[in-house]
Amino acid sequence: MENLKINLQETAFLLIDVYCSGLHTEHSGSKDAYSKKWHQITVNQIAPALFTARQIGLPIIYVNNSAPKVDLQKSEFAEKLRKSLGFDMTKDFVEAEIDSKEYLKGKPIQLNFPPEISPQPTDYFIRKHFYSGFFETRLDTLLRNLKIRNLICVGFVADACLFTTIADAVFRNYKVILLRDCTLASEFPREVEELKNTQRTILWIETIFGVSLTSEEFIQACQNQIL
């Protein structure tokens, strides 16, 4: 057990791909256990932790998938994403309210925010177009300008975008604290109830990249001012 003490003045709350697609909603009609688990984690774990982070004045930073006009559909990464998840980056990650000169614009398919975790005007919003939130984005510049050294991390999925963003954060000398009940890894349908891959991925992150807390532990620590 590691005793954790960080300076809140140097800490930000980082949400990585915390949105709910059409399947990841309470009223989607989906019977998919994984989608329901995604929604439950978003509303029941991430939302209260986000509320607490806002209450104590932590900078809130959303890091989200996007569809910039850089011909992503022709990239090796897009091909792998299409084969593995069936995503078309030029369609799945479009936004309705965005500068169409720089990004592909359209009706959102993936990028929908439940009211419990919607970005607020005072929050920061970083668009990424690969797994890592640091690759070819403004995230590192933002964190340095805010004098941030510690990152409270939540989001999806644990074995792709969350994992690579955390790795790049550590490589840039940031201390990472994962809220381990605020994420979900890719899972085989037969393992969704036990979340076997999620558990393995969290253990791997704890082993080589950072420490972890539950959302309840984070909230309690903030309330007691012991972080």
Short mmCIF file of N, CA, C and O in Angstrom, two decimals, residues 38-98:
data_model
loop_
_atom_site.label_atom_id
_atom_site.label_comp_id
_atom_site.label_asym_id
_atom_site.label_seq_id
_atom_site.Cartn_x
_atom_site.Cartn_y
_atom_site.Cartn_z
N TRP A 38 -20.58 0.16 -19.48
CA TRP A 38 -19.97 1.45 -19.86
C TRP A 38 -20.81 2.61 -19.31
O TRP A 38 -20.28 3.54 -18.69
N HIS A 39 -22.11 2.53 -19.52
CA HIS A 39 -22.99 3.61 -19.06
C HIS A 39 -23.02 3.69 -17.53
O HIS A 39 -22.99 4.78 -16.95
N GLN A 40 -23.06 2.55 -16.87
CA GLN A 40 -23.08 2.53 -15.40
C GLN A 40 -21.82 3.16 -14.82
O GLN A 40 -21.89 3.95 -13.87
N ILE A 41 -20.67 2.84 -15.39
CA ILE A 41 -19.42 3.41 -14.91
C ILE A 41 -19.41 4.92 -15.13
O ILE A 41 -18.99 5.69 -14.25
N THR A 42 -19.88 5.35 -16.30
CA THR A 42 -19.90 6.79 -16.61
C THR A 42 -20.75 7.56 -15.61
O THR A 42 -20.33 8.59 -15.07
N VAL A 43 -21.95 7.07 -15.35
CA VAL A 43 -22.91 7.80 -14.52
C VAL A 43 -22.67 7.60 -13.03
O VAL A 43 -22.76 8.55 -12.24
N ASN A 44 -22.35 6.37 -12.62
CA ASN A 44 -22.27 6.05 -11.20
C ASN A 44 -20.90 6.26 -10.58
O ASN A 44 -20.81 6.49 -9.36
N GLN A 45 -19.84 6.18 -11.37
CA GLN A 45 -18.50 6.36 -10.81
C GLN A 45 -17.84 7.65 -11.31
O GLN A 45 -17.34 8.45 -10.51
N ILE A 46 -17.80 7.85 -12.62
CA ILE A 46 -17.09 9.00 -13.16
C ILE A 46 -17.79 10.31 -12.80
O ILE A 46 -17.15 11.27 -12.38
N ALA A 47 -19.10 10.36 -12.95
CA ALA A 47 -19.84 11.61 -12.70
C ALA A 47 -19.63 12.13 -11.27
O ALA A 47 -19.35 13.32 -11.09
N PRO A 48 -19.76 11.31 -10.22
CA PRO A 48 -19.51 11.83 -8.86
C PRO A 48 -18.07 12.29 -8.65
O PRO A 48 -17.83 13.29 -7.96
N ALA A 49 -17.10 11.56 -9.23
CA ALA A 49 -15.70 11.97 -9.10
C ALA A 49 -15.47 13.30 -9.81
O ALA A 49 -14.76 14.18 -9.30
N LEU A 50 -16.08 13.46 -10.99
CA LEU A 50 -15.97 14.72 -11.74
C LEU A 50 -16.59 15.86 -10.95
O LEU A 50 -16.03 16.96 -10.88
N PHE A 51 -17.74 15.63 -10.35
CA PHE A 51 -18.41 16.66 -9.55
C PHE A 51 -17.51 17.11 -8.40
O PHE A 51 -17.37 18.31 -8.14
N THR A 52 -16.87 16.16 -7.73
CA THR A 52 -15.97 16.49 -6.63
C THR A 52 -14.76 17.27 -7.11
O THR A 52 -14.33 18.23 -6.48
N ALA A 53 -14.20 16.84 -8.26
CA ALA A 53 -13.05 17.55 -8.81
C ALA A 53 -13.40 19.00 -9.11
O ALA A 53 -12.59 19.91 -8.87
N ARG A 54 -14.59 19.23 -9.64
CA ARG A 54 -15.02 20.60 -9.91
C ARG A 54 -15.20 21.38 -8.60
O ARG A 54 -14.86 22.56 -8.51
N GLN A 55 -15.76 20.72 -7.60
CA GLN A 55 -16.00 21.38 -6.32
C GLN A 55 -14.72 21.91 -5.69
O GLN A 55 -14.71 22.99 -5.09
N ILE A 56 -13.63 21.14 -5.81
CA ILE A 56 -12.38 21.55 -5.17
C ILE A 56 -11.50 22.38 -6.10
O ILE A 56 -10.38 22.74 -5.75
N GLY A 57 -12.01 22.67 -7.31
CA GLY A 57 -11.31 23.59 -8.20
C GLY A 57 -10.23 23.00 -9.06
O GLY A 57 -9.38 23.75 -9.57
N LEU A 58 -10.23 21.69 -9.28
CA LEU A 58 -9.24 21.11 -10.18
C LEU A 58 -9.56 21.49 -11.63
O LEU A 58 -10.73 21.52 -12.02
N PRO A 59 -8.56 21.79 -12.44
CA PRO A 59 -8.81 21.97 -13.88
C PRO A 59 -9.39 20.68 -14.46
O PRO A 59 -8.89 19.58 -14.18
N ILE A 60 -10.45 20.81 -15.23
CA ILE A 60 -11.10 19.65 -15.85
C ILE A 60 -10.74 19.64 -17.33
O ILE A 60 -10.99 20.61 -18.05
N ILE A 61 -10.15 18.53 -17.77
CA ILE A 61 -9.68 18.46 -19.15
C ILE A 61 -10.27 17.23 -19.84
O ILE A 61 -10.04 16.09 -19.42
N TYR A 62 -11.05 17.47 -20.88
CA TYR A 62 -11.58 16.39 -21.71
C TYR A 62 -10.61 16.15 -22.87
O TYR A 62 -10.19 17.09 -23.54
N VAL A 63 -10.30 14.88 -23.10
CA VAL A 63 -9.47 14.51 -24.25
C VAL A 63 -10.27 13.53 -25.08
O VAL A 63 -10.54 12.40 -24.66
N ASN A 64 -10.68 13.97 -26.27
CA ASN A 64 -11.65 13.20 -27.04
C ASN A 64 -11.20 12.86 -28.45
O ASN A 64 -10.47 13.62 -29.09
N ASN A 65 -11.70 11.74 -28.95
CA ASN A 65 -11.53 11.41 -30.35
C ASN A 65 -12.13 12.51 -31.23
O ASN A 65 -13.05 13.22 -30.82
N SER A 66 -11.61 12.64 -32.44
CA SER A 66 -12.08 13.67 -33.35
C SER A 66 -11.81 13.25 -34.78
O SER A 66 -11.20 12.20 -35.03
N ALA A 67 -12.27 14.06 -35.70
CA ALA A 67 -12.11 13.76 -37.13
C ALA A 67 -11.54 14.97 -37.86
O ALA A 67 -12.25 15.64 -38.62
N PRO A 68 -10.26 15.28 -37.67
CA PRO A 68 -9.67 16.40 -38.40
C PRO A 68 -9.49 16.07 -39.88
O PRO A 68 -9.46 14.91 -40.27
N LYS A 69 -9.38 17.11 -40.68
CA LYS A 69 -9.21 16.92 -42.12
C LYS A 69 -7.74 16.65 -42.46
O LYS A 69 -7.04 17.49 -43.00
N VAL A 70 -7.30 15.45 -42.11
CA VAL A 70 -5.92 15.06 -42.43
C VAL A 70 -5.91 13.71 -43.16
O VAL A 70 -4.95 12.96 -43.08
N ASP A 71 -7.02 13.41 -43.83
CA ASP A 71 -7.13 12.15 -44.59
C ASP A 71 -6.83 10.92 -43.74
O ASP A 71 -6.09 10.02 -44.15
N LEU A 72 -7.42 10.90 -42.55
CA LEU A 72 -7.19 9.78 -41.64
C LEU A 72 -7.59 8.44 -42.24
O LEU A 72 -7.01 7.40 -41.93
N GLN A 73 -8.60 8.46 -43.12
CA GLN A 73 -9.09 7.22 -43.70
C GLN A 73 -8.03 6.51 -44.53
O GLN A 73 -8.16 5.32 -44.82
N LYS A 74 -6.97 7.23 -44.88
CA LYS A 74 -5.90 6.63 -45.67
C LYS A 74 -4.73 6.15 -44.81
O LYS A 74 -3.74 5.65 -45.34
N SER A 75 -4.85 6.30 -43.50
CA SER A 75 -3.73 5.97 -42.61
C SER A 75 -3.75 4.50 -42.19
O SER A 75 -4.79 3.84 -42.20
N GLU A 76 -2.60 4.02 -41.77
CA GLU A 76 -2.47 2.66 -41.24
C GLU A 76 -3.30 2.51 -39.98
O GLU A 76 -3.95 1.48 -39.74
N PHE A 77 -3.30 3.55 -39.13
CA PHE A 77 -4.06 3.51 -37.89
C PHE A 77 -5.56 3.35 -38.18
O PHE A 77 -6.25 2.56 -37.54
N ALA A 78 -6.07 4.10 -39.12
CA ALA A 78 -7.49 4.02 -39.46
C ALA A 78 -7.86 2.64 -39.98
O ALA A 78 -8.95 2.13 -39.68
N GLU A 79 -6.96 2.03 -40.74
CA GLU A 79 -7.22 0.69 -41.24
C GLU A 79 -7.34 -0.31 -40.10
O GLU A 79 -8.24 -1.15 -40.07
N LYS A 80 -6.43 -0.21 -39.13
CA LYS A 80 -6.47 -1.11 -37.97
C LYS A 80 -7.73 -0.88 -37.15
O LYS A 80 -8.35 -1.82 -36.65
N LEU A 81 -8.12 0.39 -36.97
CA LEU A 81 -9.31 0.72 -36.21
C LEU A 81 -10.56 0.18 -36.90
O LEU A 81 -11.49 -0.32 -36.26
N ARG A 82 -10.57 0.28 -38.21
CA ARG A 82 -11.70 -0.20 -38.99
C ARG A 82 -11.82 -1.73 -38.88
O ARG A 82 -12.92 -2.27 -38.71
N LYS A 83 -10.69 -2.41 -38.93
CA LYS A 83 -10.71 -3.87 -38.88
C LYS A 83 -11.03 -4.39 -37.48
O LYS A 83 -11.71 -5.40 -37.33
N SER A 84 -10.53 -3.70 -36.47
CA SER A 84 -10.70 -4.20 -35.10
C SER A 84 -12.04 -3.81 -34.49
O SER A 84 -12.67 -4.60 -33.78
N LEU A 85 -12.49 -2.57 -34.75
CA LEU A 85 -13.71 -2.08 -34.11
C LEU A 85 -14.82 -1.70 -35.09
O LEU A 85 -15.93 -1.39 -34.66
N GLY A 86 -14.49 -1.69 -36.37
CA GLY A 86 -15.49 -1.32 -37.34
C GLY A 86 -15.77 0.17 -37.41
O GLY A 86 -16.79 0.60 -37.94
N PHE A 87 -14.84 1.00 -36.87
CA PHE A 87 -15.03 2.44 -36.87
C PHE A 87 -14.51 3.07 -38.15
O PHE A 87 -13.45 2.69 -38.66
N ASP A 88 -15.25 4.01 -38.67
CA ASP A 88 -14.79 4.87 -39.76
C ASP A 88 -14.54 6.24 -39.14
O ASP A 88 -15.48 6.93 -38.75
N MET A 89 -13.28 6.63 -39.03
CA MET A 89 -12.93 7.86 -38.31
C MET A 89 -13.52 9.10 -38.96
O MET A 89 -13.69 10.12 -38.30
N THR A 90 -13.84 9.03 -40.24
CA THR A 90 -14.41 10.20 -40.92
C THR A 90 -15.91 10.33 -40.66
O THR A 90 -16.52 11.33 -41.03
N LYS A 91 -16.51 9.32 -40.04
CA LYS A 91 -17.94 9.35 -39.75
C LYS A 91 -18.23 9.22 -38.26
O LYS A 91 -19.06 9.94 -37.72
N ASP A 92 -17.55 8.29 -37.60
CA ASP A 92 -17.86 8.00 -36.20
C ASP A 92 -17.48 9.12 -35.25
O ASP A 92 -18.06 9.22 -34.16
N PHE A 93 -16.48 9.94 -35.61
CA PHE A 93 -15.99 10.94 -34.67
C PHE A 93 -16.25 12.37 -35.12
O PHE A 93 -15.53 13.29 -34.75
N VAL A 94 -17.30 12.56 -35.92
CA VAL A 94 -17.65 13.92 -36.33
C VAL A 94 -18.40 14.63 -35.20
O VAL A 94 -18.95 14.00 -34.29
N GLU A 95 -18.43 15.97 -35.28
CA GLU A 95 -19.14 16.79 -34.30
C GLU A 95 -20.03 17.78 -35.04
O GLU A 95 -19.75 18.19 -36.15
N ALA A 96 -21.11 18.17 -34.37
CA ALA A 96 -22.06 19.10 -34.98
C ALA A 96 -21.59 20.54 -34.91
O ALA A 96 -21.74 21.30 -35.87
N GLU A 97 -21.02 20.91 -33.78
CA GLU A 97 -20.59 22.30 -33.58
C GLU A 97 -19.07 22.37 -33.61
O GLU A 97 -18.40 22.22 -32.58
N ILE A 98 -18.52 22.57 -34.78
CA ILE A 98 -17.07 22.57 -34.94
C ILE A 98 -16.71 23.32 -36.21
O ILE A 98 -17.54 23.49 -37.12
#
